DNA sequence: ATACAACCTAAAGTTTACTTTAAGTCAAGT
DNA sequence: ACTTGACTTAAAGTAAACTTTAGGTTGTAT
């Protein structure tokens, strides 16, 4: 079972143009073509897209993802590099979560601040809660 | 106590040029000037920068932050809008954390996968663990 | 047969958030 | 007086990740 580019777009949640762009950037080197040149996506290509989505969503740039895919293509001699990449990415994501939790704390504080202000109808009611 | 732009840069962790850019974009409308035109940052301006950092770090664009600052300047009549913004941002951040945790799960799985592969010296040792 | 939708490539354009450059002003030290 | 360093503006340049455009080909339904 294979999918046309529009089916792959639907299943991955990405626009068609983005899929072509990703392929051009070397992120989808395994997508096959029909004799007339149309792309046919297999499940494994959609799996790659899910991994690309994960790496992008955690801050890797497209050229860094391409490097990873190039390593994959080189085979077992790059296993160490690939393990390293995921270990670094693990730390990066943990740091991102930590930062977001700090931001969330600040935002929750602001919500309390503005709830007080809204209830009173004026920001003056928040003297000493904080600034801004 | 006020700070020059370079002191403000040090304290905020942002480059001087970025501070000027933020001001130009309307993010720092309260920074004073010396008679000769040099900026003087007060603690309250650094507090604004910390809030801007929070909003930027949770995905708000610069023009959206400017809108918020414009609301602040309009006074108490925008309290509701500002509360709304922080409530929406709270949901957004919670969603971001959720997504990052899912990514982290996938990354942890990849680490296990590549630890197995590295130990065996070949990816073939990972049959059935997953693809990619 | 012929329309029409879906596909293709290459290249140009867009958006966001800076970052750099160019040219100039100002205050302090020698 | 004069250099030096920190500051100023306006404008141009950059990088990343798309997104759109232009022009062309292919596959399917009537």
PDB file of C-alpha atoms (C1' of nucleotides) in Angstrom:
ATOM      1  CA  UNK A   1       0.000   0.000   0.000  1.00  0.00           C
ATOM      2  CA  UNK A   2       1.455   3.312  -1.079  1.00  0.00           C
ATOM      3  CA  UNK A   3       0.151   6.877  -1.020  1.00  0.00           C
ATOM      4  CA  UNK A   4       0.147   9.781  -3.439  1.00  0.00           C
ATOM      5  CA  UNK A   5       1.669  13.051  -2.270  1.00  0.00           C
ATOM      6  CA  UNK A   6      -1.757  14.440  -1.373  1.00  0.00           C
ATOM      7  CA  UNK A   7      -2.601  11.331   0.661  1.00  0.00           C
ATOM      8  CA  UNK A   8       0.767  11.609   2.381  1.00  0.00           C
ATOM      9  CA  UNK A   9       0.029  15.269   3.077  1.00  0.00           C
ATOM     10  CA  UNK A  10      -3.283  14.359   4.698  1.00  0.00           C
ATOM     11  CA  UNK A  11      -1.744  11.572   6.767  1.00  0.00           C
ATOM     12  CA  UNK A  12       1.264  13.581   7.909  1.00  0.00           C
ATOM     13  CA  UNK A  13      -0.595  16.832   8.420  1.00  0.00           C
ATOM     14  CA  UNK A  14       1.917  18.673   6.257  1.00  0.00           C
ATOM     15  CA  UNK A  15       1.160  20.676   3.094  1.00  0.00           C
ATOM     16  CA  UNK A  16       2.072  19.052  -0.215  1.00  0.00           C
ATOM     17  CA  UNK A  17       4.571  21.808  -0.934  1.00  0.00           C
ATOM     18  CA  UNK A  18       6.317  21.140   2.338  1.00  0.00           C
ATOM     19  CA  UNK A  19       6.712  17.465   1.491  1.00  0.00           C
ATOM     20  CA  UNK A  20       8.345  18.398  -1.815  1.00  0.00           C
ATOM     21  CA  UNK A  21      10.510  20.926  -0.009  1.00  0.00           C
ATOM     22  CA  UNK A  22      11.590  18.328   2.540  1.00  0.00           C
ATOM     23  CA  UNK A  23      12.499  15.906  -0.196  1.00  0.00           C
ATOM     24  CA  UNK A  24      14.494  18.576  -2.006  1.00  0.00           C
ATOM     25  CA  UNK A  25      16.356  19.251   1.259  1.00  0.00           C
ATOM     26  CA  UNK A  26      17.302  15.590   1.551  1.00  0.00           C
ATOM     27  CA  UNK A  27      14.886  14.659   4.324  1.00  0.00           C
ATOM     28  CA  UNK A  28      12.982  12.035   2.345  1.00  0.00           C
ATOM     29  CA  UNK A  29      15.518  10.116   0.285  1.00  0.00           C
ATOM     30  CA  UNK A  30      13.511   6.891   0.248  1.00  0.00           C
ATOM     31  CA  UNK A  31      10.314   8.049  -1.428  1.00  0.00           C
ATOM     32  CA  UNK A  32       9.794   6.056  -4.626  1.00  0.00           C
ATOM     33  CA  UNK A  33       8.439   7.283  -7.959  1.00  0.00           C
ATOM     34  CA  UNK A  34       6.002   5.886 -10.481  1.00  0.00           C
ATOM     35  CA  UNK A  35       7.317   5.426 -14.054  1.00  0.00           C
ATOM     36  CA  UNK A  36       5.866   8.836 -14.892  1.00  0.00           C
ATOM     37  CA  UNK A  37       7.680  10.535 -12.019  1.00  0.00           C
ATOM     38  CA  UNK A  38       4.964  10.810  -9.377  1.00  0.00           C
ATOM     39  CA  UNK A  39       5.969  10.208  -5.773  1.00  0.00           C
ATOM     40  CA  UNK A  40       4.642   7.158  -3.953  1.00  0.00           C
ATOM     41  CA  UNK A  41       4.900   7.307  -0.160  1.00  0.00           C
ATOM     42  CA  UNK A  42       5.138   4.070   1.810  1.00  0.00           C
ATOM     43  CA  UNK A  43       4.313   3.646   5.488  1.00  0.00           C
ATOM     44  CA  UNK A  44       8.033   3.803   6.232  1.00  0.00           C
ATOM     45  CA  UNK A  45       8.164   7.247   4.628  1.00  0.00           C
ATOM     46  CA  UNK A  46       5.339   8.385   6.889  1.00  0.00           C
ATOM     47  CA  UNK A  47       7.328   6.948   9.804  1.00  0.00           C
ATOM     48  CA  UNK A  48      10.293   9.057   8.716  1.00  0.00           C
ATOM     49  CA  UNK A  49       8.011  12.077   8.605  1.00  0.00           C
ATOM     50  CA  UNK A  50       6.887  11.371  12.159  1.00  0.00           C
ATOM     51  CA  UNK A  51      10.519  11.262  13.287  1.00  0.00           C
ATOM     52  CA  UNK A  52      11.304  14.445  11.365  1.00  0.00           C
ATOM     53  CA  UNK A  53       8.339  16.063  13.093  1.00  0.00           C
ATOM     54  CA  UNK A  54       9.719  14.982  16.465  1.00  0.00           C
ATOM     55  CA  UNK A  55      13.198  16.321  15.746  1.00  0.00           C
ATOM     56  CA  UNK A  56      11.867  19.569  14.306  1.00  0.00           C
ATOM     57  CA  UNK A  57       9.492  19.980  17.201  1.00  0.00           C
ATOM     58  CA  UNK A  58      12.365  19.745  19.629  1.00  0.00           C
ATOM     59  CA  UNK A  59      14.444  22.393  17.884  1.00  0.00           C
ATOM     60  CA  UNK A  60      16.605  20.626  15.293  1.00  0.00           C
ATOM     61  CA  UNK A  61      17.101  22.519  12.071  1.00  0.00           C
ATOM     62  CA  UNK A  62      16.398  20.951   8.720  1.00  0.00           C
ATOM     63  CA  UNK A  63      20.072  20.711   7.814  1.00  0.00           C
ATOM     64  CA  UNK A  64      20.772  18.961  11.112  1.00  0.00           C
ATOM     65  CA  UNK A  65      18.011  16.478  10.388  1.00  0.00           C
ATOM     66  CA  UNK A  66      19.511  15.945   6.948  1.00  0.00           C
ATOM     67  CA  UNK A  67      22.848  15.191   8.567  1.00  0.00           C
ATOM     68  CA  UNK A  68      21.138  12.558  10.699  1.00  0.00           C
ATOM     69  CA  UNK A  69      19.509  11.037   7.626  1.00  0.00           C
ATOM     70  CA  UNK A  70      22.847  11.034   5.839  1.00  0.00           C
ATOM     71  CA  UNK A  71      24.277   9.133   8.806  1.00  0.00           C
ATOM     72  CA  UNK A  72      21.458   6.619   8.507  1.00  0.00           C
ATOM     73  CA  UNK A  73      22.312   6.118   4.855  1.00  0.00           C
ATOM     74  CA  UNK A  74      25.971   5.515   5.703  1.00  0.00           C
ATOM     75  CA  UNK A  75      24.977   2.517   7.818  1.00  0.00           C
ATOM     76  CA  UNK A  76      26.270   0.932  11.002  1.00  0.00           C
ATOM     77  CA  UNK A  77      29.487   2.969  11.169  1.00  0.00           C
ATOM     78  CA  UNK A  78      27.416   5.994  12.248  1.00  0.00           C
ATOM     79  CA  UNK A  79      25.449   4.259  15.023  1.00  0.00           C
ATOM     80  CA  UNK A  80      27.473   6.076  17.701  1.00  0.00           C
ATOM     81  CA  UNK A  81      26.843   9.477  16.169  1.00  0.00           C
ATOM     82  CA  UNK A  82      23.146   8.783  15.950  1.00  0.00           C
ATOM     83  CA  UNK A  83      22.964   7.629  19.562  1.00  0.00           C
ATOM     84  CA  UNK A  84      24.833  10.787  20.564  1.00  0.00           C
ATOM     85  CA  UNK A  85      22.396  12.967  18.676  1.00  0.00           C
ATOM     86  CA  UNK A  86      19.412  11.487  20.489  1.00  0.00           C
ATOM     87  CA  UNK A  87      21.142  11.763  23.851  1.00  0.00           C
ATOM     88  CA  UNK A  88      21.892  15.453  23.229  1.00  0.00           C
ATOM     89  CA  UNK A  89      18.348  15.979  22.022  1.00  0.00           C
ATOM     90  CA  UNK A  90      17.056  14.349  25.202  1.00  0.00           C
ATOM     91  CA  UNK A  91      18.916  16.920  27.326  1.00  0.00           C
ATOM     92  CA  UNK A  92      17.745  19.706  25.049  1.00  0.00           C
ATOM     93  CA  UNK A  93      14.108  18.684  25.399  1.00  0.00           C
ATOM     94  CA  UNK A  94      14.403  18.321  29.156  1.00  0.00           C
ATOM     95  CA  UNK A  95      15.821  21.859  29.302  1.00  0.00           C
ATOM     96  CA  UNK A  96      12.993  23.136  27.094  1.00  0.00           C
ATOM     97  CA  UNK A  97      10.388  21.567  29.370  1.00  0.00           C
ATOM     98  CA  UNK A  98      12.090  23.087  32.401  1.00  0.00           C
ATOM     99  CA  UNK A  99      12.062  26.535  30.811  1.00  0.00           C
ATOM    100  CA  UNK A 100       8.445  26.230  29.736  1.00  0.00           C
ATOM    101  CA  UNK A 101       7.481  25.285  33.283  1.00  0.00           C
ATOM    102  CA  UNK A 102       9.167  28.439  34.552  1.00  0.00           C
ATOM    103  CA  UNK A 103       7.329  30.496  31.967  1.00  0.00           C
ATOM    104  CA  UNK A 104       4.099  28.786  32.980  1.00  0.00           C
ATOM    105  CA  UNK A 105       4.699  29.794  36.586  1.00  0.00           C
ATOM    106  CA  UNK A 106       5.115  33.417  35.535  1.00  0.00           C
ATOM    107  CA  UNK A 107       2.008  33.238  33.375  1.00  0.00           C
ATOM    108  CA  UNK A 108      -0.037  31.746  36.219  1.00  0.00           C
ATOM    109  CA  UNK A 109       1.122  34.599  38.388  1.00  0.00           C
ATOM    110  CA  UNK A 110       0.014  37.087  35.748  1.00  0.00           C
ATOM    111  CA  UNK A 111      -3.381  35.403  35.554  1.00  0.00           C
ATOM    112  CA  UNK A 112      -3.847  35.875  39.301  1.00  0.00           C
ATOM    113  CA  UNK A 113      -2.673  39.466  38.946  1.00  0.00           C
ATOM    114  CA  UNK A 114      -5.162  40.256  36.178  1.00  0.00           C
ATOM    115  CA  UNK A 115      -7.988  38.387  37.880  1.00  0.00           C
ATOM    116  CA  UNK A 116      -7.492  40.645  40.890  1.00  0.00           C
ATOM    117  CA  UNK A 117      -7.293  43.702  38.643  1.00  0.00           C
ATOM    118  CA  UNK A 118     -10.372  42.702  36.631  1.00  0.00           C
ATOM    119  CA  UNK A 119     -12.393  42.021  39.777  1.00  0.00           C
ATOM    120  CA  UNK A 120     -11.526  45.483  41.082  1.00  0.00           C
ATOM    121  CA  UNK A 121     -11.892  47.112  37.676  1.00  0.00           C
ATOM    122  CA  UNK A 122      -8.488  48.713  38.024  1.00  0.00           C
ATOM    123  CA  UNK A 123      -4.863  47.654  38.060  1.00  0.00           C
ATOM    124  CA  UNK A 124      -4.299  49.803  41.142  1.00  0.00           C
ATOM    125  CA  UNK A 125      -5.862  46.991  43.151  1.00  0.00           C
ATOM    126  CA  UNK A 126      -2.706  44.960  42.497  1.00  0.00           C
ATOM    127  CA  UNK A 127      -0.276  47.115  44.451  1.00  0.00           C
ATOM    128  CA  UNK A 128       2.622  44.966  45.518  1.00  0.00           C
ATOM    129  CA  UNK A 129       1.585  41.890  43.509  1.00  0.00           C
ATOM    130  CA  UNK A 130       4.180  42.707  40.870  1.00  0.00           C
ATOM    131  CA  UNK A 131       4.855  45.105  38.000  1.00  0.00           C
ATOM    132  CA  UNK A 132       4.048  45.273  34.261  1.00  0.00           C
TER     133      UNK A 132
ATOM    134  CA  UNK B   1      19.586  53.630  39.525  1.00  0.00           C
ATOM    135  CA  UNK B   2      19.497  53.367  35.757  1.00  0.00           C
ATOM    136  CA  UNK B   3      21.509  51.411  33.198  1.00  0.00           C
ATOM    137  CA  UNK B   4      23.102  52.202  29.860  1.00  0.00           C
ATOM    138  CA  UNK B   5      22.131  50.062  26.896  1.00  0.00           C
ATOM    139  CA  UNK B   6      25.228  47.905  27.309  1.00  0.00           C
ATOM    140  CA  UNK B   7      24.478  47.342  31.003  1.00  0.00           C
ATOM    141  CA  UNK B   8      20.891  46.488  30.093  1.00  0.00           C
ATOM    142  CA  UNK B   9      22.222  44.080  27.480  1.00  0.00           C
ATOM    143  CA  UNK B  10      24.391  42.351  30.089  1.00  0.00           C
ATOM    144  CA  UNK B  11      21.568  42.144  32.616  1.00  0.00           C
ATOM    145  CA  UNK B  12      18.945  40.941  30.161  1.00  0.00           C
ATOM    146  CA  UNK B  13      21.236  38.593  28.257  1.00  0.00           C
ATOM    147  CA  UNK B  14      20.203  40.195  24.969  1.00  0.00           C
ATOM    148  CA  UNK B  15      22.520  41.854  22.428  1.00  0.00           C
ATOM    149  CA  UNK B  16      22.502  45.664  22.329  1.00  0.00           C
ATOM    150  CA  UNK B  17      21.186  45.593  18.775  1.00  0.00           C
ATOM    151  CA  UNK B  18      18.267  43.445  19.829  1.00  0.00           C
ATOM    152  CA  UNK B  19      17.314  45.935  22.545  1.00  0.00           C
ATOM    153  CA  UNK B  20      17.256  48.733  19.973  1.00  0.00           C
ATOM    154  CA  UNK B  21      15.275  46.509  17.619  1.00  0.00           C
ATOM    155  CA  UNK B  22      12.745  45.722  20.345  1.00  0.00           C
ATOM    156  CA  UNK B  23      12.336  49.392  21.111  1.00  0.00           C
ATOM    157  CA  UNK B  24      11.835  50.184  17.443  1.00  0.00           C
ATOM    158  CA  UNK B  25       9.150  47.490  17.307  1.00  0.00           C
ATOM    159  CA  UNK B  26       7.314  49.110  20.198  1.00  0.00           C
ATOM    160  CA  UNK B  27       8.249  46.577  22.866  1.00  0.00           C
ATOM    161  CA  UNK B  28      10.046  49.045  25.147  1.00  0.00           C
ATOM    162  CA  UNK B  29       8.034  52.274  25.113  1.00  0.00           C
ATOM    163  CA  UNK B  30       9.047  53.320  28.621  1.00  0.00           C
ATOM    164  CA  UNK B  31      12.817  53.525  28.236  1.00  0.00           C
ATOM    165  CA  UNK B  32      13.960  57.082  29.026  1.00  0.00           C
ATOM    166  CA  UNK B  33      16.678  59.099  27.315  1.00  0.00           C
ATOM    167  CA  UNK B  34      19.466  61.371  28.554  1.00  0.00           C
ATOM    168  CA  UNK B  35      19.467  64.960  27.208  1.00  0.00           C
ATOM    169  CA  UNK B  36      21.931  63.812  24.550  1.00  0.00           C
ATOM    170  CA  UNK B  37      19.632  60.996  23.401  1.00  0.00           C
ATOM    171  CA  UNK B  38      21.195  57.964  25.088  1.00  0.00           C
ATOM    172  CA  UNK B  39      18.821  55.347  26.496  1.00  0.00           C
ATOM    173  CA  UNK B  40      18.601  54.845  30.259  1.00  0.00           C
ATOM    174  CA  UNK B  41      17.038  51.542  31.350  1.00  0.00           C
ATOM    175  CA  UNK B  42      15.330  51.348  34.731  1.00  0.00           C
ATOM    176  CA  UNK B  43      14.633  48.170  36.685  1.00  0.00           C
ATOM    177  CA  UNK B  44      11.052  48.312  35.426  1.00  0.00           C
ATOM    178  CA  UNK B  45      12.364  48.167  31.848  1.00  0.00           C
ATOM    179  CA  UNK B  46      14.360  45.066  32.736  1.00  0.00           C
ATOM    180  CA  UNK B  47      11.174  43.622  34.234  1.00  0.00           C
ATOM    181  CA  UNK B  48       9.418  44.288  30.942  1.00  0.00           C
ATOM    182  CA  UNK B  49      12.255  42.500  29.156  1.00  0.00           C
ATOM    183  CA  UNK B  50      11.805  39.500  31.436  1.00  0.00           C
ATOM    184  CA  UNK B  51       8.109  39.392  30.568  1.00  0.00           C
ATOM    185  CA  UNK B  52       8.869  39.789  26.872  1.00  0.00           C
ATOM    186  CA  UNK B  53      11.304  36.896  27.194  1.00  0.00           C
ATOM    187  CA  UNK B  54       8.574  34.787  28.790  1.00  0.00           C
ATOM    188  CA  UNK B  55       6.036  35.581  26.088  1.00  0.00           C
ATOM    189  CA  UNK B  56       8.540  35.072  23.292  1.00  0.00           C
ATOM    190  CA  UNK B  57       9.724  31.822  24.854  1.00  0.00           C
ATOM    191  CA  UNK B  58       6.181  30.502  24.814  1.00  0.00           C
ATOM    192  CA  UNK B  59       5.605  31.278  21.167  1.00  0.00           C
ATOM    193  CA  UNK B  60       4.177  34.807  20.957  1.00  0.00           C
ATOM    194  CA  UNK B  61       5.375  36.837  18.013  1.00  0.00           C
ATOM    195  CA  UNK B  62       6.837  40.276  18.435  1.00  0.00           C
ATOM    196  CA  UNK B  63       3.793  41.993  16.959  1.00  0.00           C
ATOM    197  CA  UNK B  64       1.540  40.097  19.362  1.00  0.00           C
ATOM    198  CA  UNK B  65       3.694  41.239  22.266  1.00  0.00           C
ATOM    199  CA  UNK B  66       3.455  44.786  20.952  1.00  0.00           C
ATOM    200  CA  UNK B  67      -0.322  44.471  20.927  1.00  0.00           C
ATOM    201  CA  UNK B  68      -0.200  43.446  24.584  1.00  0.00           C
ATOM    202  CA  UNK B  69       2.008  46.417  25.416  1.00  0.00           C
ATOM    203  CA  UNK B  70      -0.342  48.707  23.540  1.00  0.00           C
ATOM    204  CA  UNK B  71      -3.182  47.342  25.677  1.00  0.00           C
ATOM    205  CA  UNK B  72      -1.138  48.088  28.784  1.00  0.00           C
ATOM    206  CA  UNK B  73      -0.708  51.659  27.611  1.00  0.00           C
ATOM    207  CA  UNK B  74      -4.449  52.033  27.052  1.00  0.00           C
ATOM    208  CA  UNK B  75      -5.028  51.348  30.744  1.00  0.00           C
ATOM    209  CA  UNK B  76      -7.726  49.605  32.753  1.00  0.00           C
ATOM    210  CA  UNK B  77     -10.180  49.272  29.881  1.00  0.00           C
ATOM    211  CA  UNK B  78      -7.981  46.499  28.434  1.00  0.00           C
ATOM    212  CA  UNK B  79      -7.644  44.450  31.625  1.00  0.00           C
ATOM    213  CA  UNK B  80     -10.001  41.798  30.275  1.00  0.00           C
ATOM    214  CA  UNK B  81      -8.067  41.420  27.035  1.00  0.00           C
ATOM    215  CA  UNK B  82      -4.810  41.094  28.926  1.00  0.00           C
ATOM    216  CA  UNK B  83      -6.237  38.455  31.256  1.00  0.00           C
ATOM    217  CA  UNK B  84      -7.540  36.593  28.207  1.00  0.00           C
ATOM    218  CA  UNK B  85      -4.135  36.681  26.579  1.00  0.00           C
ATOM    219  CA  UNK B  86      -2.460  35.098  29.593  1.00  0.00           C
ATOM    220  CA  UNK B  87      -5.189  32.473  29.902  1.00  0.00           C
ATOM    221  CA  UNK B  88      -4.749  31.535  26.241  1.00  0.00           C
ATOM    222  CA  UNK B  89      -1.001  31.522  26.676  1.00  0.00           C
ATOM    223  CA  UNK B  90      -1.373  29.209  29.670  1.00  0.00           C
ATOM    224  CA  UNK B  91      -3.226  26.657  27.521  1.00  0.00           C
ATOM    225  CA  UNK B  92      -0.671  27.092  24.772  1.00  0.00           C
ATOM    226  CA  UNK B  93       2.230  26.415  27.116  1.00  0.00           C
ATOM    227  CA  UNK B  94       0.515  23.402  28.638  1.00  0.00           C
ATOM    228  CA  UNK B  95       0.022  22.029  25.124  1.00  0.00           C
ATOM    229  CA  UNK B  96       3.665  22.697  24.293  1.00  0.00           C
ATOM    230  CA  UNK B  97       4.815  20.836  27.395  1.00  0.00           C
ATOM    231  CA  UNK B  98       2.525  17.941  26.530  1.00  0.00           C
ATOM    232  CA  UNK B  99       3.921  17.778  23.015  1.00  0.00           C
ATOM    233  CA  UNK B 100       7.513  17.978  24.217  1.00  0.00           C
ATOM    234  CA  UNK B 101       6.849  15.113  26.628  1.00  0.00           C
ATOM    235  CA  UNK B 102       5.604  13.010  23.736  1.00  0.00           C
ATOM    236  CA  UNK B 103       8.690  13.887  21.733  1.00  0.00           C
ATOM    237  CA  UNK B 104      10.812  13.008  24.742  1.00  0.00           C
ATOM    238  CA  UNK B 105       9.165   9.606  24.917  1.00  0.00           C
ATOM    239  CA  UNK B 106      10.017   8.971  21.265  1.00  0.00           C
ATOM    240  CA  UNK B 107      13.565  10.167  21.796  1.00  0.00           C
ATOM    241  CA  UNK B 108      14.012   7.909  24.835  1.00  0.00           C
ATOM    242  CA  UNK B 109      12.814   5.036  22.723  1.00  0.00           C
ATOM    243  CA  UNK B 110      15.353   5.923  20.044  1.00  0.00           C
ATOM    244  CA  UNK B 111      18.098   6.017  22.657  1.00  0.00           C
ATOM    245  CA  UNK B 112      17.232   2.481  23.739  1.00  0.00           C
ATOM    246  CA  UNK B 113      17.130   1.439  20.119  1.00  0.00           C
ATOM    247  CA  UNK B 114      20.567   2.867  19.347  1.00  0.00           C
ATOM    248  CA  UNK B 115      22.048   1.570  22.607  1.00  0.00           C
ATOM    249  CA  UNK B 116      21.015  -1.917  21.524  1.00  0.00           C
ATOM    250  CA  UNK B 117      22.361  -1.332  18.030  1.00  0.00           C
ATOM    251  CA  UNK B 118      25.649   0.105  19.302  1.00  0.00           C
ATOM    252  CA  UNK B 119      26.155  -2.773  21.735  1.00  0.00           C
ATOM    253  CA  UNK B 120      25.668  -5.247  18.900  1.00  0.00           C
ATOM    254  CA  UNK B 121      27.633  -3.140  16.407  1.00  0.00           C
ATOM    255  CA  UNK B 122      24.780  -3.339  13.938  1.00  0.00           C
ATOM    256  CA  UNK B 123      21.273  -2.036  13.535  1.00  0.00           C
ATOM    257  CA  UNK B 124      20.109  -5.519  12.578  1.00  0.00           C
ATOM    258  CA  UNK B 125      20.142  -6.340  16.295  1.00  0.00           C
ATOM    259  CA  UNK B 126      17.073  -4.094  16.663  1.00  0.00           C
ATOM    260  CA  UNK B 127      14.645  -6.178  14.613  1.00  0.00           C
ATOM    261  CA  UNK B 128      11.165  -5.397  15.767  1.00  0.00           C
ATOM    262  CA  UNK B 129      12.139  -2.557  18.105  1.00  0.00           C
ATOM    263  CA  UNK B 130      10.950  -0.041  15.529  1.00  0.00           C
ATOM    264  CA  UNK B 131      11.833   1.497  12.196  1.00  0.00           C
ATOM    265  CA  UNK B 132      13.981   4.438  10.962  1.00  0.00           C
TER     266      UNK B 132
ATOM    267  C1'  DA C   1     -11.080  13.031 -27.928  1.00  0.00           C
ATOM    268  C1'  DT C   2     -10.972  16.140 -24.622  1.00  0.00           C
ATOM    269  C1'  DA C   3     -11.453  18.328 -20.436  1.00  0.00           C
ATOM    270  C1'  DC C   4      -9.813  18.621 -15.891  1.00  0.00           C
ATOM    271  C1'  DA C   5      -7.674  17.430 -11.747  1.00  0.00           C
ATOM    272  C1'  DA C   6      -3.398  16.042  -9.849  1.00  0.00           C
ATOM    273  C1'  DC C   7       1.034  15.718 -10.454  1.00  0.00           C
ATOM    274  C1'  DC C   8       5.897  17.632 -11.773  1.00  0.00           C
ATOM    275  C1'  DT C   9      10.252  21.161 -11.586  1.00  0.00           C
ATOM    276  C1'  DA C  10      12.707  25.354 -10.983  1.00  0.00           C
ATOM    277  C1'  DA C  11      12.817  29.644  -9.364  1.00  0.00           C
ATOM    278  C1'  DA C  12      11.197  33.610  -7.182  1.00  0.00           C
ATOM    279  C1'  DG C  13       8.826  35.564  -3.191  1.00  0.00           C
ATOM    280  C1'  DT C  14       7.494  35.874   1.803  1.00  0.00           C
ATOM    281  C1'  DT C  15       7.823  36.153   6.779  1.00  0.00           C
ATOM    282  C1'  DT C  16      10.089  36.569  11.092  1.00  0.00           C
ATOM    283  C1'  DA C  17      13.531  38.043  13.842  1.00  0.00           C
ATOM    284  C1'  DC C  18      17.184  39.617  14.025  1.00  0.00           C
ATOM    285  C1'  DT C  19      22.177  41.407  12.545  1.00  0.00           C
ATOM    286  C1'  DT C  20      25.272  44.208  10.174  1.00  0.00           C
ATOM    287  C1'  DT C  21      26.748  48.336   7.993  1.00  0.00           C
ATOM    288  C1'  DA C  22      27.392  53.164   7.312  1.00  0.00           C
ATOM    289  C1'  DA C  23      27.658  57.457   8.917  1.00  0.00           C
ATOM    290  C1'  DG C  24      27.444  60.385  12.496  1.00  0.00           C
ATOM    291  C1'  DT C  25      27.187  62.519  17.722  1.00  0.00           C
ATOM    292  C1'  DC C  26      28.898  63.052  22.265  1.00  0.00           C
ATOM    293  C1'  DA C  27      31.662  62.844  26.687  1.00  0.00           C
ATOM    294  C1'  DA C  28      35.917  61.776  28.920  1.00  0.00           C
ATOM    295  C1'  DG C  29      40.804  61.286  29.171  1.00  0.00           C
ATOM    296  C1'  DT C  30      45.968  62.799  27.548  1.00  0.00           C
TER     297       DT C  30
ATOM    298  C1'  DA D   1      43.094  69.811  20.567  1.00  0.00           C
ATOM    299  C1'  DC D   2      42.250  65.343  19.660  1.00  0.00           C
ATOM    300  C1'  DT D   3      41.578  60.619  19.997  1.00  0.00           C
ATOM    301  C1'  DT D   4      38.859  56.941  21.858  1.00  0.00           C
ATOM    302  C1'  DG D   5      34.901  54.481  23.097  1.00  0.00           C
ATOM    303  C1'  DA D   6      30.085  54.327  23.717  1.00  0.00           C
ATOM    304  C1'  DC D   7      26.315  55.817  22.016  1.00  0.00           C
ATOM    305  C1'  DT D   8      22.845  57.262  18.041  1.00  0.00           C
ATOM    306  C1'  DT D   9      19.827  56.403  13.498  1.00  0.00           C
ATOM    307  C1'  DA D  10      18.375  54.483   9.139  1.00  0.00           C
ATOM    308  C1'  DA D  11      18.796  51.167   6.011  1.00  0.00           C
ATOM    309  C1'  DA D  12      20.486  47.128   4.024  1.00  0.00           C
ATOM    310  C1'  DG D  13      21.606  42.282   4.677  1.00  0.00           C
ATOM    311  C1'  DT D  14      20.948  37.518   6.516  1.00  0.00           C
ATOM    312  C1'  DA D  15      19.076  32.923   7.694  1.00  0.00           C
ATOM    313  C1'  DA D  16      15.527  29.587   8.117  1.00  0.00           C
ATOM    314  C1'  DA D  17      11.593  27.536   6.595  1.00  0.00           C
ATOM    315  C1'  DC D  18       8.529  27.630   3.975  1.00  0.00           C
ATOM    316  C1'  DT D  19       5.078  29.330   0.095  1.00  0.00           C
ATOM    317  C1'  DT D  20       3.830  30.868  -4.275  1.00  0.00           C
ATOM    318  C1'  DT D  21       4.245  31.264  -9.134  1.00  0.00           C
ATOM    319  C1'  DA D  22       4.951  29.843 -13.794  1.00  0.00           C
ATOM    320  C1'  DG D  23       4.965  26.603 -17.012  1.00  0.00           C
ATOM    321  C1'  DG D  24       4.559  21.983 -18.201  1.00  0.00           C
ATOM    322  C1'  DT D  25       3.109  16.723 -18.017  1.00  0.00           C
ATOM    323  C1'  DT D  26       0.101  12.848 -16.869  1.00  0.00           C
ATOM    324  C1'  DG D  27      -4.033  10.033 -15.590  1.00  0.00           C
ATOM    325  C1'  DT D  28      -8.884   9.497 -15.392  1.00  0.00           C
ATOM    326  C1'  DA D  29     -13.653  10.315 -16.438  1.00  0.00           C
ATOM    327  C1'  DT D  30     -17.149  11.702 -19.855  1.00  0.00           C
TER     328       DT D  30
END
